[in-house]
Short mmCIF file of C-alpha atoms in Angstrom, two decimals:
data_model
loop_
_atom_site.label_atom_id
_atom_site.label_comp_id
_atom_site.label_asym_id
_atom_site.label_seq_id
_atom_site.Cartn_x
_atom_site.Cartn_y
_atom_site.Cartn_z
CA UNK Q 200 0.00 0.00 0.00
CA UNK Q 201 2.75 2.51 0.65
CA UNK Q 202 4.51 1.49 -2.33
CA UNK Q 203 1.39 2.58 -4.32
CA UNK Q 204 0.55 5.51 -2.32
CA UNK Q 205 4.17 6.37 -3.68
CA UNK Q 206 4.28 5.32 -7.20
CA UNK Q 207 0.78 7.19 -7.71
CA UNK Q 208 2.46 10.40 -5.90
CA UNK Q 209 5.88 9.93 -7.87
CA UNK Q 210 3.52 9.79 -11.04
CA UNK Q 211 1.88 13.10 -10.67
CA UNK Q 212 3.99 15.01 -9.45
CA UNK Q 213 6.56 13.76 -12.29
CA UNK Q 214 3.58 15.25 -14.79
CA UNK Q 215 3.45 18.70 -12.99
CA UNK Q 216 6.87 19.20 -13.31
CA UNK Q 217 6.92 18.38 -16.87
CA UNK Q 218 4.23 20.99 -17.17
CA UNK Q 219 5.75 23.43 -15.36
CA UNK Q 220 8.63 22.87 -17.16
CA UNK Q 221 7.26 22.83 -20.86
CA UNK Q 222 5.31 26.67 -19.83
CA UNK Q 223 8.60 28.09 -18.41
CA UNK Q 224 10.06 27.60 -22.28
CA UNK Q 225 6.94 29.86 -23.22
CA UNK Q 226 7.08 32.99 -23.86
CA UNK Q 227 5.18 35.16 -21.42
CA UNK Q 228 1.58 37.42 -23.30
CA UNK Q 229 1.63 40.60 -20.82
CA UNK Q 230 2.91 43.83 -21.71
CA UNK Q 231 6.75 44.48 -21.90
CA UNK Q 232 5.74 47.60 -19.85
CA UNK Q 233 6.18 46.00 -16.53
CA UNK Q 234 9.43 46.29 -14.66
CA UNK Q 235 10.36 43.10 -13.16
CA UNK Q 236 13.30 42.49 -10.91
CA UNK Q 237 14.48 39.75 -8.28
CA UNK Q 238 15.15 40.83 -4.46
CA UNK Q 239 16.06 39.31 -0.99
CA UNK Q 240 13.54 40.43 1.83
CA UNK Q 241 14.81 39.43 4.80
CA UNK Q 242 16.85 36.51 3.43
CA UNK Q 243 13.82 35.44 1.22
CA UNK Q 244 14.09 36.02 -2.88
CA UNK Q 245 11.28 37.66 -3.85
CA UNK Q 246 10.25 38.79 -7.73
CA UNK Q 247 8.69 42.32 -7.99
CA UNK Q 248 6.52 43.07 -10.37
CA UNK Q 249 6.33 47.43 -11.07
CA UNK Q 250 4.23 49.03 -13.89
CA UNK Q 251 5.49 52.06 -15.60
CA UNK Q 252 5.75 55.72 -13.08
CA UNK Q 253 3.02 58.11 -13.67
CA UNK Q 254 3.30 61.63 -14.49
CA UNK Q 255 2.13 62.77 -11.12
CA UNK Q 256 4.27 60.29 -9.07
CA UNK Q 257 0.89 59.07 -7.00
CA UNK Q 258 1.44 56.10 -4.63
CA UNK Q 259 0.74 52.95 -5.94
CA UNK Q 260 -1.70 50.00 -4.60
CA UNK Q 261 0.24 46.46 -4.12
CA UNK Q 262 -0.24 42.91 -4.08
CA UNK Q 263 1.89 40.16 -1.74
CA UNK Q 264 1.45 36.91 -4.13
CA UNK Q 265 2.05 33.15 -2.89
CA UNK Q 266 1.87 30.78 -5.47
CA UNK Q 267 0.19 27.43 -5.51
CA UNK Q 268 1.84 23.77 -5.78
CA UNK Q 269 1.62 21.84 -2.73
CA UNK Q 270 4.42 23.46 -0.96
CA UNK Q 271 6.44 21.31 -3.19
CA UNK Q 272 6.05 22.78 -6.81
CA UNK Q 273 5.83 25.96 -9.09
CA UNK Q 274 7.67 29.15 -8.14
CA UNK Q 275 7.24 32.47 -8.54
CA UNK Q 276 9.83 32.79 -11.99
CA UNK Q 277 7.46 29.80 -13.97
CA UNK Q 278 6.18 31.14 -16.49
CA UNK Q 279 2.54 30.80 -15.25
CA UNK Q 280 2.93 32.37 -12.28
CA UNK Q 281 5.19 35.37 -14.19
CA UNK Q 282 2.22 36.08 -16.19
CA UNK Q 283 -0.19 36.03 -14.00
CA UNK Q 284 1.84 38.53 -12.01
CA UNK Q 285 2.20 40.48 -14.80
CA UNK Q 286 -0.96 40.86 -15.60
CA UNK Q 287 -2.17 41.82 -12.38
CA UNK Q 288 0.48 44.64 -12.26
CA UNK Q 289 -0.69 45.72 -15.39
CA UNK Q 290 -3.99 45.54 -15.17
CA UNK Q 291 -4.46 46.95 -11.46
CA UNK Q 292 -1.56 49.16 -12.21
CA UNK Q 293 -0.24 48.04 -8.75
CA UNK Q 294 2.93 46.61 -7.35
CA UNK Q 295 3.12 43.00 -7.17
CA UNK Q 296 5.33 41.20 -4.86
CA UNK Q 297 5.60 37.29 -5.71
CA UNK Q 298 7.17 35.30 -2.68
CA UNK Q 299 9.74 33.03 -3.69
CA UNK Q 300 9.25 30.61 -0.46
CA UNK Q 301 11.47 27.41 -0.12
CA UNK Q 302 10.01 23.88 -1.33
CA UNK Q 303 9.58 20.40 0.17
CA UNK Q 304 11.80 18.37 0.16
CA UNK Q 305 14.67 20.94 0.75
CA UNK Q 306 12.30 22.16 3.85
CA UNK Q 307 9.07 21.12 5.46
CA UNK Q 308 6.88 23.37 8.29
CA UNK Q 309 7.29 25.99 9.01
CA UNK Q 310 9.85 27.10 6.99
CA UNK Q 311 7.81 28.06 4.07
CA UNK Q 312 5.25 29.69 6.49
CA UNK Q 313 8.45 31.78 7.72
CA UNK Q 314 9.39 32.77 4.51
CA UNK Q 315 6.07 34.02 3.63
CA UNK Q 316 5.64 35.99 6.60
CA UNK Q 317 9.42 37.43 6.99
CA UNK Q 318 8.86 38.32 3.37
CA UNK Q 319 5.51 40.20 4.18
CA UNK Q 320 6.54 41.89 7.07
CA UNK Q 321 9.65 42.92 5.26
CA UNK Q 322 8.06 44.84 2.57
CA UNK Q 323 5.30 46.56 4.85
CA UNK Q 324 7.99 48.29 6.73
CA UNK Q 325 7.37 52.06 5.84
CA UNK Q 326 10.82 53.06 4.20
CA UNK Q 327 10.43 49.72 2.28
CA UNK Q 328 6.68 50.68 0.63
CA UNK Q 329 8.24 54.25 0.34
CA UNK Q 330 11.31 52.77 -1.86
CA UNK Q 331 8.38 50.72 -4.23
CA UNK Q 332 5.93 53.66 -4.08
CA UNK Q 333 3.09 51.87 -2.90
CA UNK Q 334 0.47 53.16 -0.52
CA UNK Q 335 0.63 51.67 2.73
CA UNK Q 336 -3.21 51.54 3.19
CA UNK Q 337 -3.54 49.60 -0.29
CA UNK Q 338 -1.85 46.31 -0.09
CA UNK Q 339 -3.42 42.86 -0.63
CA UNK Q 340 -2.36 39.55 0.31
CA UNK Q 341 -3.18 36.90 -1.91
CA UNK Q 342 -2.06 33.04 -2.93
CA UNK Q 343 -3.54 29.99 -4.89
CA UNK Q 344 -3.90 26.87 -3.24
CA UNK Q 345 -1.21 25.93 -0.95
CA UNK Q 346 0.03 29.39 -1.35
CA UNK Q 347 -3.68 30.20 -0.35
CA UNK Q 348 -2.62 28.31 3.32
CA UNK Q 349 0.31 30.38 3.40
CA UNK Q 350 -1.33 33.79 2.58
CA UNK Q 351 -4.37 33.37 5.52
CA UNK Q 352 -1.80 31.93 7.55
CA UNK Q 353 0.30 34.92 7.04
CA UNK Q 354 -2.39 37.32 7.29
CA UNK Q 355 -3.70 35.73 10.66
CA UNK Q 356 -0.33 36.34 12.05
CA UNK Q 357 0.35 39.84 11.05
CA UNK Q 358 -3.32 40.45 12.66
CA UNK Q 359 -1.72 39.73 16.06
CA UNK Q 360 1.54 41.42 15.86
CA UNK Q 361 0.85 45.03 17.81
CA UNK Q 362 4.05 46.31 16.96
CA UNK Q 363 3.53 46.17 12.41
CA UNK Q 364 2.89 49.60 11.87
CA UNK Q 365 1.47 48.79 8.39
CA UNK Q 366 -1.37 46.06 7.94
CA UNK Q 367 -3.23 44.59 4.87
CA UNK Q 368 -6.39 46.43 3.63
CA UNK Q 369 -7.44 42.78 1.60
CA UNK Q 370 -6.76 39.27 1.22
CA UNK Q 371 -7.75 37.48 -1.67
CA UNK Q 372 -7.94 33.67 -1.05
CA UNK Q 373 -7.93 31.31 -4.15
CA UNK Q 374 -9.02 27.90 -3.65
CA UNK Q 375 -6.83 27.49 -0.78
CA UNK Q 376 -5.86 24.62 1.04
CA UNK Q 377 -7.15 25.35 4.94
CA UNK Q 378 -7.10 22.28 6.83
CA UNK Q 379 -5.98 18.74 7.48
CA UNK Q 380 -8.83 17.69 10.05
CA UNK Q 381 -11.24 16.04 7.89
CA UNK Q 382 -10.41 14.49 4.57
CA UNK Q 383 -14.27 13.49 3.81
CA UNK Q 384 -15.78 16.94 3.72
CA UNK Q 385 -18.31 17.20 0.84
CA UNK Q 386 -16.39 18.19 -1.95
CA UNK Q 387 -13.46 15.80 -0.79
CA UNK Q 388 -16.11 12.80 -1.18
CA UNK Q 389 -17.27 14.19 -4.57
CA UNK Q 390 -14.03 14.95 -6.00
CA UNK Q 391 -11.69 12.31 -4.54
CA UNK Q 392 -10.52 11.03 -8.29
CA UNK Q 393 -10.59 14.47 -9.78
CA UNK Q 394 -7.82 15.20 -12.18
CA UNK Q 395 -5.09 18.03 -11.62
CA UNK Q 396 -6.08 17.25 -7.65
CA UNK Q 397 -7.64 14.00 -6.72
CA UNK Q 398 -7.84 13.47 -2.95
CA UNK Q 399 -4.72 11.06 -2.20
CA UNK Q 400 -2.31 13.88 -3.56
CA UNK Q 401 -3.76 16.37 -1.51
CA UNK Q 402 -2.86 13.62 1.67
CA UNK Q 403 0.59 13.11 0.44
CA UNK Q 404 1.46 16.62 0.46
CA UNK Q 405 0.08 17.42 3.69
CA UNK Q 406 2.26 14.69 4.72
CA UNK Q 407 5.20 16.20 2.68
CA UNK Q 408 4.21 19.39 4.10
CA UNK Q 409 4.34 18.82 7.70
CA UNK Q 410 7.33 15.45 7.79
CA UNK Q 411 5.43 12.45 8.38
CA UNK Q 412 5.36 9.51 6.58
CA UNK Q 413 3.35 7.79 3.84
CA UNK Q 414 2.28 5.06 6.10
CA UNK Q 415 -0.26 7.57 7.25
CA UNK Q 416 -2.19 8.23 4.72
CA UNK Q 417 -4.67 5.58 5.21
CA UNK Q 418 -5.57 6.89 8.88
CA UNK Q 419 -5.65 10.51 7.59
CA UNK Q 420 -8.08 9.25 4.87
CA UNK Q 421 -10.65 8.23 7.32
CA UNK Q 422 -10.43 10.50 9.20
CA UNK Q 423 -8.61 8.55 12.64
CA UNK Q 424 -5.87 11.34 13.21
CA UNK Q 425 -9.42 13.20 14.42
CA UNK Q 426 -11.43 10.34 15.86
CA UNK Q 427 -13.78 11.42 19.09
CA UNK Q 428 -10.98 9.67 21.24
CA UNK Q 429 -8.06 12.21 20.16
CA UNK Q 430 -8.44 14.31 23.06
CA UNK Q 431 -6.11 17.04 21.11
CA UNK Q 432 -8.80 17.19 18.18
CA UNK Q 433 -11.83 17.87 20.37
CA UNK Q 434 -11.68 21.70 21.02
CA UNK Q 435 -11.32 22.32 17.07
CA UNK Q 436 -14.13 20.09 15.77
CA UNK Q 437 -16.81 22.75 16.21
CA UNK Q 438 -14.75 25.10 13.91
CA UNK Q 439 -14.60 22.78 11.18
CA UNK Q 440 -18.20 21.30 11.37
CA UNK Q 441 -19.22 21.19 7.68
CA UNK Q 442 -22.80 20.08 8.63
CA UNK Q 443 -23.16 23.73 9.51
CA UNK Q 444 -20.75 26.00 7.74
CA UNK Q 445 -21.50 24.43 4.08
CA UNK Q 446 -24.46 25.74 2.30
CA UNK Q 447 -27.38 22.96 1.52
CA UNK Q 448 -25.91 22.91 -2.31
CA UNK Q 449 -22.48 22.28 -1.20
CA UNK Q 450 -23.63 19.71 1.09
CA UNK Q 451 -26.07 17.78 -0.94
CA UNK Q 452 -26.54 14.49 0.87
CA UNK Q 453 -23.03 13.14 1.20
CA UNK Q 454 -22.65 12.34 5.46
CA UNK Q 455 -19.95 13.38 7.78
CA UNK Q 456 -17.15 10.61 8.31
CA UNK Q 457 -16.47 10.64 12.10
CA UNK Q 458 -14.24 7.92 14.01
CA UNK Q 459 -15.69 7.03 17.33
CA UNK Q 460 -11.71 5.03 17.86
CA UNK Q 461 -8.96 6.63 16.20
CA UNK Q 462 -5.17 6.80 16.50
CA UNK Q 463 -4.35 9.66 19.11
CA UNK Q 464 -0.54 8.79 18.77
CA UNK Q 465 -0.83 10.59 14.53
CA UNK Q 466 -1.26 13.97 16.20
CA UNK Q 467 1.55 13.23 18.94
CA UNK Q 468 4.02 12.56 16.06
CA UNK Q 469 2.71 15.25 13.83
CA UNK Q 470 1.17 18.53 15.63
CA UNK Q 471 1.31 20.58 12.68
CA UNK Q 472 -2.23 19.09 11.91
CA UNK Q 473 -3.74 20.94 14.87
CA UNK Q 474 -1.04 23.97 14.23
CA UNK Q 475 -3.23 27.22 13.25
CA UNK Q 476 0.05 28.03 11.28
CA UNK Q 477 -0.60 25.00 8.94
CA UNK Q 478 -3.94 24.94 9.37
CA UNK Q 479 -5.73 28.28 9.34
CA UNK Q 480 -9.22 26.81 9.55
CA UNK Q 481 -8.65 26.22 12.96
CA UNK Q 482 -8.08 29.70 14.60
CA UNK Q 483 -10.21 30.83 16.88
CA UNK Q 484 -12.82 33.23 16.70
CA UNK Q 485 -10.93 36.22 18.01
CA UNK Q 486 -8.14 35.72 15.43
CA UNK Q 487 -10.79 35.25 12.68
CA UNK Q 488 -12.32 39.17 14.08
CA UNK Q 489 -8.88 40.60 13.17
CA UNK Q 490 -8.93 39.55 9.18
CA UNK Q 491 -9.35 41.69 6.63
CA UNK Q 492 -12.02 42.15 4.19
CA UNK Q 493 -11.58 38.87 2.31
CA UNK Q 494 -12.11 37.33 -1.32
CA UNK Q 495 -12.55 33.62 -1.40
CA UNK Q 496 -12.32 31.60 -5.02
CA UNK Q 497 -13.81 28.43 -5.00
CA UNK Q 498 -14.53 25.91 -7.71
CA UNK Q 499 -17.17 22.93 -7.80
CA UNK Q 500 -14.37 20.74 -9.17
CA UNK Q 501 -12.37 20.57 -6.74
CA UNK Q 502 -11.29 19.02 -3.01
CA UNK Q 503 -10.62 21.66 -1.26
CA UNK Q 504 -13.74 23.70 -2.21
CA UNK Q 505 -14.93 23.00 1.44
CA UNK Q 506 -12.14 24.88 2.65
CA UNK Q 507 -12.72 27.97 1.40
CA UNK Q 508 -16.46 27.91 1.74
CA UNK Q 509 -16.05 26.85 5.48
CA UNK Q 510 -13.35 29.81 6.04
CA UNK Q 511 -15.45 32.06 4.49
CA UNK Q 512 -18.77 31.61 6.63
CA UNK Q 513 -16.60 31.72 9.81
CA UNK Q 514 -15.27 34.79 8.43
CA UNK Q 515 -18.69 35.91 7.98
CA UNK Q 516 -19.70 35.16 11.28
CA UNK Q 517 -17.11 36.70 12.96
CA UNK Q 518 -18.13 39.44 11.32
CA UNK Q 519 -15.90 39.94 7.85
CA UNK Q 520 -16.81 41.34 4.81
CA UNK Q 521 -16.39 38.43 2.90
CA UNK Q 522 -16.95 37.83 -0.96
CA UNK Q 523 -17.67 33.94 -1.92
CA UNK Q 524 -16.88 33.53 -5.65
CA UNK Q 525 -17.87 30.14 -6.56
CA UNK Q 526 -17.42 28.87 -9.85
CA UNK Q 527 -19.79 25.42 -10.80
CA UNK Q 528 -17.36 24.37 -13.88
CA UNK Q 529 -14.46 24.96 -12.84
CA UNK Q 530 -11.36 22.82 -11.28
CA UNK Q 531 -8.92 23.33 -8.90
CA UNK Q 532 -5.34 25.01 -10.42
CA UNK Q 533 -7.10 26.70 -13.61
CA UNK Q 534 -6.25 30.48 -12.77
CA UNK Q 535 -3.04 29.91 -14.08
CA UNK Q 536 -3.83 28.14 -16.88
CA UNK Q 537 -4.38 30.84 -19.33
CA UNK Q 538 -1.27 30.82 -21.85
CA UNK Q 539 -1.11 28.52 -24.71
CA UNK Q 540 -1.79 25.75 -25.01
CA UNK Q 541 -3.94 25.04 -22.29
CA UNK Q 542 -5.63 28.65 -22.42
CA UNK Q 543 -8.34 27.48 -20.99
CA UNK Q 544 -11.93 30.01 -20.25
CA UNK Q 545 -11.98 28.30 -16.99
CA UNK Q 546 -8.96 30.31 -16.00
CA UNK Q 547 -9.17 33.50 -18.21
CA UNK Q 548 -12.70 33.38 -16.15
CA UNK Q 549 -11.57 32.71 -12.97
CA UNK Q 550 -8.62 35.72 -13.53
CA UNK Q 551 -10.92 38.25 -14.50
CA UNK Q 552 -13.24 38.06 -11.58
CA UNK Q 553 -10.21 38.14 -9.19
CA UNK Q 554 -9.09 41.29 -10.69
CA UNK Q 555 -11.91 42.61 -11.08
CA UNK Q 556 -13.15 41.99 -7.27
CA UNK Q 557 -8.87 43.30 -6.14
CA UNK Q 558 -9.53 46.60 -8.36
CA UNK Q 559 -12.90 47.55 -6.91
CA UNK Q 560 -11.71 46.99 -3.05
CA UNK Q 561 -8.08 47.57 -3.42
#
């Protein structure tokens, strides 16, 4: 079985990179207007993406980007995520600021959640915003998928830290990975053998993510790491209780998968499933007060549409302006895939509504 679980993993993640790879030998479609150079914020590379000065010199709005790919894949000089950078600088005429975190296997949690945030924290410094021209009380944070996890994760910290003199006016959440409690929410039951991200992969890079060991990823499948006997698990169940937080159409009549005997010992050896840093889903009400006015992207087509729709209503309730974009055909990964030749309408669709929603609230 681990064998398997590793030959399927080996498999897909041997496609990606031959993706990635075959897009980075493309030739990026935005406008040669756009300055972009490479940096080092606080020991993390970072590529900054600057439209063209204005007559009048006027402060610019900004975007912090995380890309997507499992905290193992992608980075923010493929050509995917280049143009979509691009165009968002271009089309927002905004400073974008693409995070170029370290990857599993050269590091695991929480080293990419460091990066992210030493990088953030970096660039709101005053002097720093002055040196890009952006206006302090215009910057987004924003990420795809596991970049998604990093950007909340991110943006939950800076929320607590008294000292930041400088904090984000948005974040813009696109189908991001939130949690590792419960890998038979609704749309992980309905899209379990879904292309791009069926629900094994999604396991396996958790497991990547936070050290542990393939061997696991039958008991994180059913759901034992979070049994009723896990005394660890039973202060955060309420805040991921899809039976409540999912709307009836997300929900449609697929039942929760609870363990009444699980395997307390998985959350001993890993803790990073019940760490809010991994796992924003699970912050508390309080923290969830402090966010920002927040954009959530969420396809039908997709495993980790529950996460998103879940963060978003406890958003909501804790009383966040929240914007739930749902698309029904769409899949999970298809915002980048707008160049040639998989330029897809899913993705020039999904693109244009982000913008659209960063440019009227930014």
């Amino acid at each position: 079985c681990h064998l398997i679980h590793y030959l399927r993993l080996s498999h897909h993640l041997i496609v990606l990179n031959y993706l990635i790879c075959t897009f980075d030998k493309l030739k990026s479609v935005s406008s040669e207007d756009i300055k972009i150079t490479d940096a080092v914020f606080d020991g993390v590379e970072v590529r900054v993406f600057e439209p063209p000065a204005e007559g009048d010199e006027s402060l610019k709005r900004s975007v912090v980007y995380i890309h997507g790919g499992g905290w193992a894949l992608a980075s923010a000089r493929t050509s995917l995520y280049n143009n979509l950078c691009r165009i968002m600088a271009e089309s927002l005429n905004a400073v974008v600021v693409s995070v170029e975190y370290r990857l599993v296997p050269e590091v695991c949690f929480p080293e990419q959640y460091h990066d992210a945030l030493r990088a953030t924290k970096h660039f709101l410094q005053p002097d720093v915003l002055a040196e890009y021209s952006v206006d302090p009380s215009r910057i987004a944070i924003s990420g795809d998928s596991a970049g998604g996890n990093l950007a909340a994760a991110v943006c939950q910290q800076l929320s607590k830290d008294e000292d930041l003199p400088v904090r984000p006016k948005l974040q813009a959440l696109i189908y991001p990975v939130l949690q590792a409690f419960d890998f038979n929410t609704p749309s992980y039951q309905q899209n379990m053998n879904m292309p791009v991200l069926p629900r094994y992969v999604m396991i396996n890079y958790w497991i990547d993510y936070i050290n542990g060991n393939y061997d696991l990823a039958h008991e994180l499948l059913i759901n034992n790491h979070t049994a009723l006997n896990v005394g660890r698990a039973l202060s955060f169940r309420a805040r991921l209780n899809w039976t409540s937080l999912l709307p009836p159409s997300f929900k449609k009549n697929y039942k929760p998968v609870v363990q009444s005997t699980g395997t307390e010992a998985i959350v001993e050896r890993l803790p990073a499933l019940l760490d809010v840093r991994a796992v924003p889903l699970l912050a508390d009400d309080a923290t969830l007060a402090r966010q920002p006015r927040t954009y959530m992207l969420t396809c039908e087509n997709d495993v980790l549409r529950d996460d998103g729709a879940m963060y978003a209503a406890r958003l909501e309730r804790a009383g966040v302006p929240v914007t739930l974009d749902h698309f029904h055909d769409c899949f999970h990964g298809c915002m980048i895939f707008t160049m040639w030749p998989t330029d897809f309408s899913a993705g020039v669709q999904t693109r244009n509504s982000y913008i659209k929603w960063l440019d009227e609230n930014l």
